[in-house]
């Protein structure tokens, strides 16, 4: 694979449907290398874009973009941002900043549509056929959301976007923060648990408000389950936001996957007749322990690689379980001492 140039977007290969991964800071997400490799296997190297501010050589075989050149939108947002979250400032602000960074890159490169994926999302299938059949002509993009009455939560951890949609969202976020009364109402709703008890003002809260207030022309990506196409909301939960509840593994408690020649399939739970399976196009490994299971779900290219992935996953999982157990014992001892 020829080494790519690192820097501005206009130096890089354009593709029909680029997938953007944002990775800021030196501490990369666990098994991010596996995430990128799987995305390239499923979607092609030229479709994988890594937006980062460090470790450029690590991503040289992908389209690697130095985000330090794309800060116009971020600087505008800096003027109005308020931090209302128990999460660290850098973490929450970076989650917002990514949309402004991507918006600037999309404008410069002239990209009409793209996919955004979090660094813990494993892309299992080529996304271009889904885009062409269900999204390209009909919608400006997609979102994932659960709605329970008037309460809802929306996520963009795997989402399709048009240039118009990402720009509209960024303008909406700026306007919401700049409007004191409107922001205060949103903050009040957040603290009251309107967003399914997510009480940190995050980019996902703004995405939900954007969806409900402006009603953009978007498809709920979870609804493709009715077409036999599953985009995972969270591997840790059996319900995937549309119709199906999936069987989970007893040990790791994530959706149980069956590997076939054409991909990974989840088995629908509590079906009395013939078994029903749905092919998964992504898996979202959210959580401290769950991320260790990423290598077990990649497409290993050899027996040796499969064995290596298995050992990596199991060892990391055991180490993290041990740390959690150690912390639990420590907390119990502290409570006993206080008594």
Short mmCIF file of C-alpha atoms in Angstrom, two decimals:
data_model
loop_
_atom_site.label_atom_id
_atom_site.label_comp_id
_atom_site.label_asym_id
_atom_site.label_seq_id
_atom_site.Cartn_x
_atom_site.Cartn_y
_atom_site.Cartn_z
CA UNK A 1 0.00 0.00 0.00
CA UNK A 2 1.49 3.32 -1.05
CA UNK A 3 2.07 5.72 1.81
CA UNK A 4 -0.43 8.57 1.85
CA UNK A 5 0.41 12.22 2.35
CA UNK A 6 -0.51 13.58 5.74
CA UNK A 7 -1.96 17.04 6.01
CA UNK A 8 -4.73 18.94 4.34
CA UNK A 9 -7.73 17.18 2.88
CA UNK A 10 -7.10 18.40 -0.66
CA UNK A 11 -3.89 16.35 -0.74
CA UNK A 12 -5.77 13.09 -0.31
CA UNK A 13 -7.69 10.57 -2.37
CA UNK A 14 -11.38 11.34 -2.72
CA UNK A 15 -13.86 8.49 -2.51
CA UNK A 16 -17.55 7.96 -3.10
CA UNK A 17 -18.38 7.52 0.58
CA UNK A 18 -15.50 8.31 2.97
CA UNK A 19 -15.68 7.02 6.54
CA UNK A 20 -14.36 9.55 9.05
CA UNK A 21 -12.78 8.41 12.33
CA UNK A 22 -11.62 11.13 14.73
CA UNK A 23 -8.79 10.30 17.15
CA UNK A 24 -7.39 13.19 19.19
CA UNK A 25 -4.47 12.96 21.60
CA UNK A 26 -1.71 10.42 22.07
CA UNK A 27 -3.87 7.94 24.01
CA UNK A 28 -5.73 6.04 21.32
CA UNK A 29 -8.87 4.03 21.89
CA UNK A 30 -8.19 0.37 22.71
CA UNK A 31 -7.77 -1.68 19.52
CA UNK A 32 -8.30 1.34 17.27
CA UNK A 33 -5.84 -0.32 14.88
CA UNK A 34 -8.24 -3.26 14.58
CA UNK A 35 -11.12 -0.86 13.97
CA UNK A 36 -9.27 0.79 11.06
CA UNK A 37 -8.09 -2.50 9.59
CA UNK A 38 -11.62 -3.92 9.62
CA UNK A 39 -13.04 -0.74 8.07
CA UNK A 40 -10.49 -1.02 5.25
CA UNK A 41 -11.31 -4.71 4.71
CA UNK A 42 -15.03 -3.99 4.54
CA UNK A 43 -15.04 -0.61 2.87
CA UNK A 44 -11.67 -0.18 1.14
CA UNK A 45 -8.50 1.67 2.19
CA UNK A 46 -9.30 4.74 0.10
CA UNK A 47 -12.60 5.14 1.95
CA UNK A 48 -11.03 5.28 5.43
CA UNK A 49 -10.08 8.74 6.73
CA UNK A 50 -8.34 9.25 10.09
CA UNK A 51 -8.72 12.76 11.50
CA UNK A 52 -6.05 13.28 14.13
CA UNK A 53 -3.55 15.65 15.71
CA UNK A 54 -0.76 13.16 16.47
CA UNK A 55 0.70 9.71 15.63
CA UNK A 56 0.48 10.44 11.90
CA UNK A 57 2.88 7.64 10.92
CA UNK A 58 0.60 5.09 12.58
CA UNK A 59 -2.15 5.98 10.09
CA UNK A 60 0.01 6.45 6.98
CA UNK A 61 -1.70 3.70 4.98
CA UNK A 62 -5.06 5.43 5.36
CA UNK A 63 -6.20 8.92 4.39
CA UNK A 64 -4.72 10.75 7.37
CA UNK A 65 -5.66 14.38 8.00
CA UNK A 66 -3.99 16.74 10.47
CA UNK A 67 -6.99 18.45 12.08
CA UNK A 68 -4.92 21.43 13.24
CA UNK A 69 -5.62 23.01 9.85
CA UNK A 70 -9.38 22.86 10.29
CA UNK A 71 -10.28 25.03 13.29
CA UNK A 72 -12.45 27.81 11.86
CA UNK A 73 -15.67 26.25 13.13
CA UNK A 74 -14.11 25.24 16.43
CA UNK A 75 -12.95 28.82 17.08
CA UNK A 76 -16.49 30.09 16.54
CA UNK A 77 -17.86 27.48 18.92
CA UNK A 78 -15.23 28.36 21.54
CA UNK A 79 -16.86 31.79 21.84
CA UNK A 80 -20.19 30.38 23.05
CA UNK A 81 -19.48 26.95 24.60
CA UNK A 82 -20.59 26.28 28.19
CA UNK A 83 -19.45 23.15 30.02
CA UNK A 84 -22.27 21.36 31.83
CA UNK A 85 -20.99 17.81 32.25
CA UNK A 86 -19.31 15.63 34.84
CA UNK A 87 -17.07 14.39 32.02
CA UNK A 88 -13.69 16.14 31.62
CA UNK A 89 -13.77 19.39 29.63
CA UNK A 90 -11.42 18.04 26.94
CA UNK A 91 -13.54 14.93 26.37
CA UNK A 92 -16.89 16.70 26.09
CA UNK A 93 -15.54 19.60 24.06
CA UNK A 94 -13.73 17.27 21.64
CA UNK A 95 -17.01 15.43 21.02
CA UNK A 96 -18.54 18.73 19.89
CA UNK A 97 -15.45 19.90 18.01
CA UNK A 98 -15.37 16.86 15.73
CA UNK A 99 -18.50 17.99 13.90
CA UNK A 100 -17.04 21.44 13.24
CA UNK A 101 -13.74 19.90 12.12
CA UNK A 102 -15.50 17.51 9.76
CA UNK A 103 -17.66 20.33 8.42
CA UNK A 104 -14.56 22.36 7.51
CA UNK A 105 -12.92 19.34 5.84
CA UNK A 106 -16.07 18.50 3.88
CA UNK A 107 -16.27 22.07 2.59
CA UNK A 108 -12.63 22.15 1.48
CA UNK A 109 -12.64 18.75 -0.20
CA UNK A 110 -16.07 19.18 -1.74
CA UNK A 111 -17.42 15.94 -0.28
CA UNK A 112 -21.15 15.51 -0.82
CA UNK A 113 -21.75 12.58 1.54
CA UNK A 114 -19.77 10.71 4.20
CA UNK A 115 -20.06 8.33 7.14
CA UNK A 116 -18.97 9.19 10.66
CA UNK A 117 -17.94 6.34 12.98
CA UNK A 118 -16.71 6.43 16.57
CA UNK A 119 -13.38 4.78 17.35
CA UNK A 120 -15.15 1.83 18.99
CA UNK A 121 -17.39 1.04 16.00
CA UNK A 122 -16.44 -2.02 13.99
CA UNK A 123 -17.59 -1.76 10.35
CA UNK A 124 -18.37 -5.29 9.21
CA UNK A 125 -19.83 -4.70 5.73
CA UNK A 126 -19.41 -2.39 2.76
CA UNK A 127 -21.61 0.62 3.51
CA UNK A 128 -21.79 1.96 -0.05
CA UNK A 129 -24.61 -0.39 -1.21
CA UNK A 130 -26.69 0.64 1.83
CA UNK A 131 -26.03 4.29 1.05
CA UNK A 132 -26.97 3.90 -2.61
CA UNK A 133 -30.15 1.91 -1.99
CA UNK A 134 -31.65 3.55 1.10
CA UNK A 135 -30.10 6.99 1.63
CA UNK A 136 -28.46 8.73 -1.35
CA UNK A 137 -31.59 9.95 -3.14
CA UNK A 138 -34.16 9.83 -0.35
CA UNK A 139 -32.40 11.43 2.65
CA UNK A 140 -29.82 14.01 3.72
CA UNK A 141 -28.42 11.46 6.15
CA UNK A 142 -29.22 9.20 9.07
CA UNK A 143 -29.39 9.17 12.85
CA UNK A 144 -29.96 6.56 15.51
CA UNK A 145 -32.58 7.25 18.13
CA UNK A 146 -34.81 5.71 20.75
CA UNK A 147 -38.05 7.48 21.63
CA UNK A 148 -40.17 6.74 24.71
CA UNK A 149 -43.11 9.10 24.65
CA UNK A 150 -41.76 12.66 24.74
CA UNK A 151 -38.34 11.48 25.90
CA UNK A 152 -35.65 10.34 23.49
CA UNK A 153 -31.94 9.87 22.94
CA UNK A 154 -30.11 10.28 19.65
CA UNK A 155 -26.66 9.06 18.70
CA UNK A 156 -24.32 9.74 15.81
CA UNK A 157 -21.71 7.07 16.62
CA UNK A 158 -22.50 5.53 13.23
CA UNK A 159 -24.19 7.99 10.91
CA UNK A 160 -24.45 9.00 7.26
CA UNK A 161 -24.26 12.73 6.47
CA UNK A 162 -24.60 15.06 3.51
CA UNK A 163 -22.62 18.30 3.36
CA UNK A 164 -25.88 20.17 3.93
CA UNK A 165 -26.84 18.14 7.00
CA UNK A 166 -23.49 18.54 8.80
CA UNK A 167 -23.47 22.29 8.08
CA UNK A 168 -27.07 22.66 9.29
CA UNK A 169 -26.21 20.81 12.50
CA UNK A 170 -23.14 22.96 13.20
CA UNK A 171 -25.12 26.15 12.63
CA UNK A 172 -27.86 24.84 14.92
CA UNK A 173 -25.37 24.10 17.72
CA UNK A 174 -23.84 27.57 17.47
CA UNK A 175 -27.25 29.22 17.51
CA UNK A 176 -28.50 27.16 20.47
CA UNK A 177 -25.49 28.05 22.63
CA UNK A 178 -25.66 31.71 21.63
CA UNK A 179 -29.35 31.98 22.56
CA UNK A 180 -29.38 32.28 26.37
CA UNK A 181 -33.07 31.45 27.04
CA UNK A 182 -33.07 28.56 24.52
CA UNK A 183 -29.90 27.09 26.02
CA UNK A 184 -31.24 27.44 29.58
CA UNK A 185 -34.41 25.55 28.60
CA UNK A 186 -32.35 22.76 27.06
CA UNK A 187 -30.17 22.60 30.17
CA UNK A 188 -33.27 22.40 32.37
CA UNK A 189 -34.69 19.59 30.22
CA UNK A 190 -31.37 17.74 30.42
CA UNK A 191 -31.15 17.94 34.20
CA UNK A 192 -34.77 16.79 34.43
CA UNK A 193 -33.85 13.57 32.59
CA UNK A 194 -35.72 14.27 29.36
CA UNK A 195 -33.02 12.59 27.29
CA UNK A 196 -33.52 9.17 28.88
CA UNK A 197 -31.60 10.27 32.00
CA UNK A 198 -28.53 11.50 30.10
CA UNK A 199 -27.83 14.54 32.29
CA UNK A 200 -24.59 15.77 30.71
CA UNK A 201 -25.01 18.42 28.04
CA UNK A 202 -23.24 16.60 25.22
CA UNK A 203 -23.18 16.68 21.45
CA UNK A 204 -25.65 13.80 21.50
CA UNK A 205 -28.13 15.91 23.45
CA UNK A 206 -27.74 18.67 20.85
CA UNK A 207 -28.18 16.08 18.10
CA UNK A 208 -31.45 14.96 19.68
CA UNK A 209 -32.71 18.54 20.02
CA UNK A 210 -31.65 19.23 16.43
CA UNK A 211 -33.58 16.18 15.26
CA UNK A 212 -36.77 16.99 17.19
CA UNK A 213 -36.82 20.76 16.65
CA UNK A 214 -35.75 21.10 13.02
CA UNK A 215 -36.97 17.69 11.79
CA UNK A 216 -34.19 17.17 9.23
CA UNK A 217 -34.74 14.79 6.33
CA UNK A 218 -33.00 11.83 7.97
CA UNK A 219 -33.54 8.09 8.22
CA UNK A 220 -33.44 6.31 11.56
CA UNK A 221 -30.62 3.89 10.75
CA UNK A 222 -31.98 1.38 13.26
CA UNK A 223 -35.14 0.99 11.16
CA UNK A 224 -33.20 -0.89 8.46
CA UNK A 225 -33.53 -3.88 10.76
CA UNK A 226 -36.81 -4.57 8.94
CA UNK A 227 -34.69 -5.07 5.78
CA UNK A 228 -32.46 -7.61 7.51
CA UNK A 229 -29.75 -4.96 7.98
CA UNK A 230 -28.69 -4.23 11.55
CA UNK A 231 -26.59 -1.26 12.62
CA UNK A 232 -25.69 -1.81 16.25
CA UNK A 233 -26.75 0.82 18.77
CA UNK A 234 -24.80 -0.75 21.62
CA UNK A 235 -23.38 -4.28 21.77
CA UNK A 236 -24.14 -4.38 25.50
CA UNK A 237 -27.93 -4.34 25.13
CA UNK A 238 -30.19 -6.98 23.54
CA UNK A 239 -32.75 -4.50 22.17
CA UNK A 240 -31.49 -2.67 19.12
CA UNK A 241 -33.98 0.16 18.95
CA UNK A 242 -36.41 -1.06 16.32
CA UNK A 243 -38.18 -4.41 16.73
CA UNK A 244 -35.77 -7.20 17.62
CA UNK A 245 -34.26 -8.29 20.89
CA UNK A 246 -31.13 -10.33 20.24
CA UNK A 247 -29.63 -13.21 22.17
CA UNK A 248 -26.59 -12.26 24.26
CA UNK A 249 -23.63 -14.35 25.37
CA UNK A 250 -23.87 -15.49 29.01
CA UNK A 251 -20.27 -14.56 29.84
CA UNK A 252 -19.64 -11.21 28.18
CA UNK A 253 -23.33 -10.20 27.99
CA UNK A 254 -23.04 -8.67 24.54
CA UNK A 255 -25.03 -9.58 21.46
CA UNK A 256 -24.14 -13.11 20.43
CA UNK A 257 -22.80 -13.26 16.88
CA UNK A 258 -22.81 -16.22 14.49
CA UNK A 259 -20.13 -16.04 11.79
CA UNK A 260 -21.10 -16.97 8.24
CA UNK A 261 -19.24 -16.57 4.96
CA UNK A 262 -20.89 -13.21 4.29
CA UNK A 263 -20.59 -11.73 7.78
CA UNK A 264 -21.74 -11.77 11.39
CA UNK A 265 -25.37 -12.47 12.26
CA UNK A 266 -27.30 -11.88 15.45
CA UNK A 267 -30.02 -14.34 16.47
CA UNK A 268 -33.36 -12.84 17.40
CA UNK A 269 -34.40 -13.86 20.91
CA UNK A 270 -37.62 -15.63 21.94
CA UNK A 271 -38.68 -16.77 18.47
CA UNK A 272 -40.82 -19.88 18.76
CA UNK A 273 -40.82 -20.88 15.08
CA UNK A 274 -37.79 -21.09 12.79
CA UNK A 275 -34.77 -19.09 14.03
CA UNK A 276 -34.52 -15.52 12.74
CA UNK A 277 -31.10 -13.96 12.09
CA UNK A 278 -30.12 -10.45 11.07
CA UNK A 279 -26.82 -9.52 9.45
CA UNK A 280 -24.91 -6.83 11.35
CA UNK A 281 -23.20 -4.08 9.38
CA UNK A 282 -21.61 -2.52 12.47
CA UNK A 283 -20.98 -3.38 16.10
CA UNK A 284 -20.59 -0.65 18.72
CA UNK A 285 -18.27 -1.75 21.54
CA UNK A 286 -19.13 0.84 24.17
CA UNK A 287 -17.77 0.28 27.65
CA UNK A 288 -14.55 -0.45 29.52
CA UNK A 289 -14.80 -4.25 29.29
CA UNK A 290 -16.64 -4.46 25.99
CA UNK A 291 -13.86 -2.79 23.99
CA UNK A 292 -11.57 -5.74 24.77
CA UNK A 293 -13.82 -7.95 22.63
CA UNK A 294 -13.20 -6.04 19.39
CA UNK A 295 -10.52 -8.43 18.01
CA UNK A 296 -12.86 -11.42 18.37
CA UNK A 297 -15.24 -9.89 15.82
CA UNK A 298 -12.81 -8.84 13.08
CA UNK A 299 -12.21 -10.72 9.84
CA UNK A 300 -8.91 -12.45 10.53
CA UNK A 301 -6.93 -13.12 7.35
CA UNK A 302 -5.23 -16.27 8.62
CA UNK A 303 -5.41 -18.89 11.38
CA UNK A 304 -2.38 -17.29 13.04
CA UNK A 305 -4.06 -13.88 13.02
CA UNK A 306 -7.26 -15.34 14.44
CA UNK A 307 -5.30 -16.96 17.27
CA UNK A 308 -3.43 -13.72 17.96
CA UNK A 309 -6.69 -11.76 18.06
CA UNK A 310 -8.22 -14.30 20.43
CA UNK A 311 -5.28 -14.14 22.83
CA UNK A 312 -5.19 -10.34 22.71
CA UNK A 313 -8.89 -10.04 23.49
CA UNK A 314 -8.87 -12.60 26.29
CA UNK A 315 -5.76 -11.20 27.97
CA UNK A 316 -6.99 -7.60 27.89
CA UNK A 317 -10.39 -8.69 29.14
CA UNK A 318 -8.86 -10.56 32.09
CA UNK A 319 -6.61 -7.62 32.97
CA UNK A 320 -9.48 -5.17 32.95
CA UNK A 321 -11.69 -7.51 34.95
CA UNK A 322 -8.91 -7.83 37.52
CA UNK A 323 -8.61 -4.04 37.75
CA UNK A 324 -12.34 -3.68 38.29
CA UNK A 325 -12.28 -6.36 40.98
CA UNK A 326 -9.30 -4.71 42.67
CA UNK A 327 -11.09 -1.35 42.72
CA UNK A 328 -14.23 -2.98 44.10
CA UNK A 329 -12.29 -4.59 46.95
CA UNK A 330 -10.47 -1.31 47.65
CA UNK A 331 -13.77 0.59 47.88
CA UNK A 332 -15.21 -1.99 50.27
CA UNK A 333 -12.15 -1.75 52.52
CA UNK A 334 -12.44 2.04 52.58
CA UNK A 335 -16.10 1.78 53.61
CA UNK A 336 -15.21 -0.65 56.41
CA UNK A 337 -12.45 1.63 57.68
CA UNK A 338 -14.82 4.61 57.78
CA UNK A 339 -17.24 2.60 59.92
#
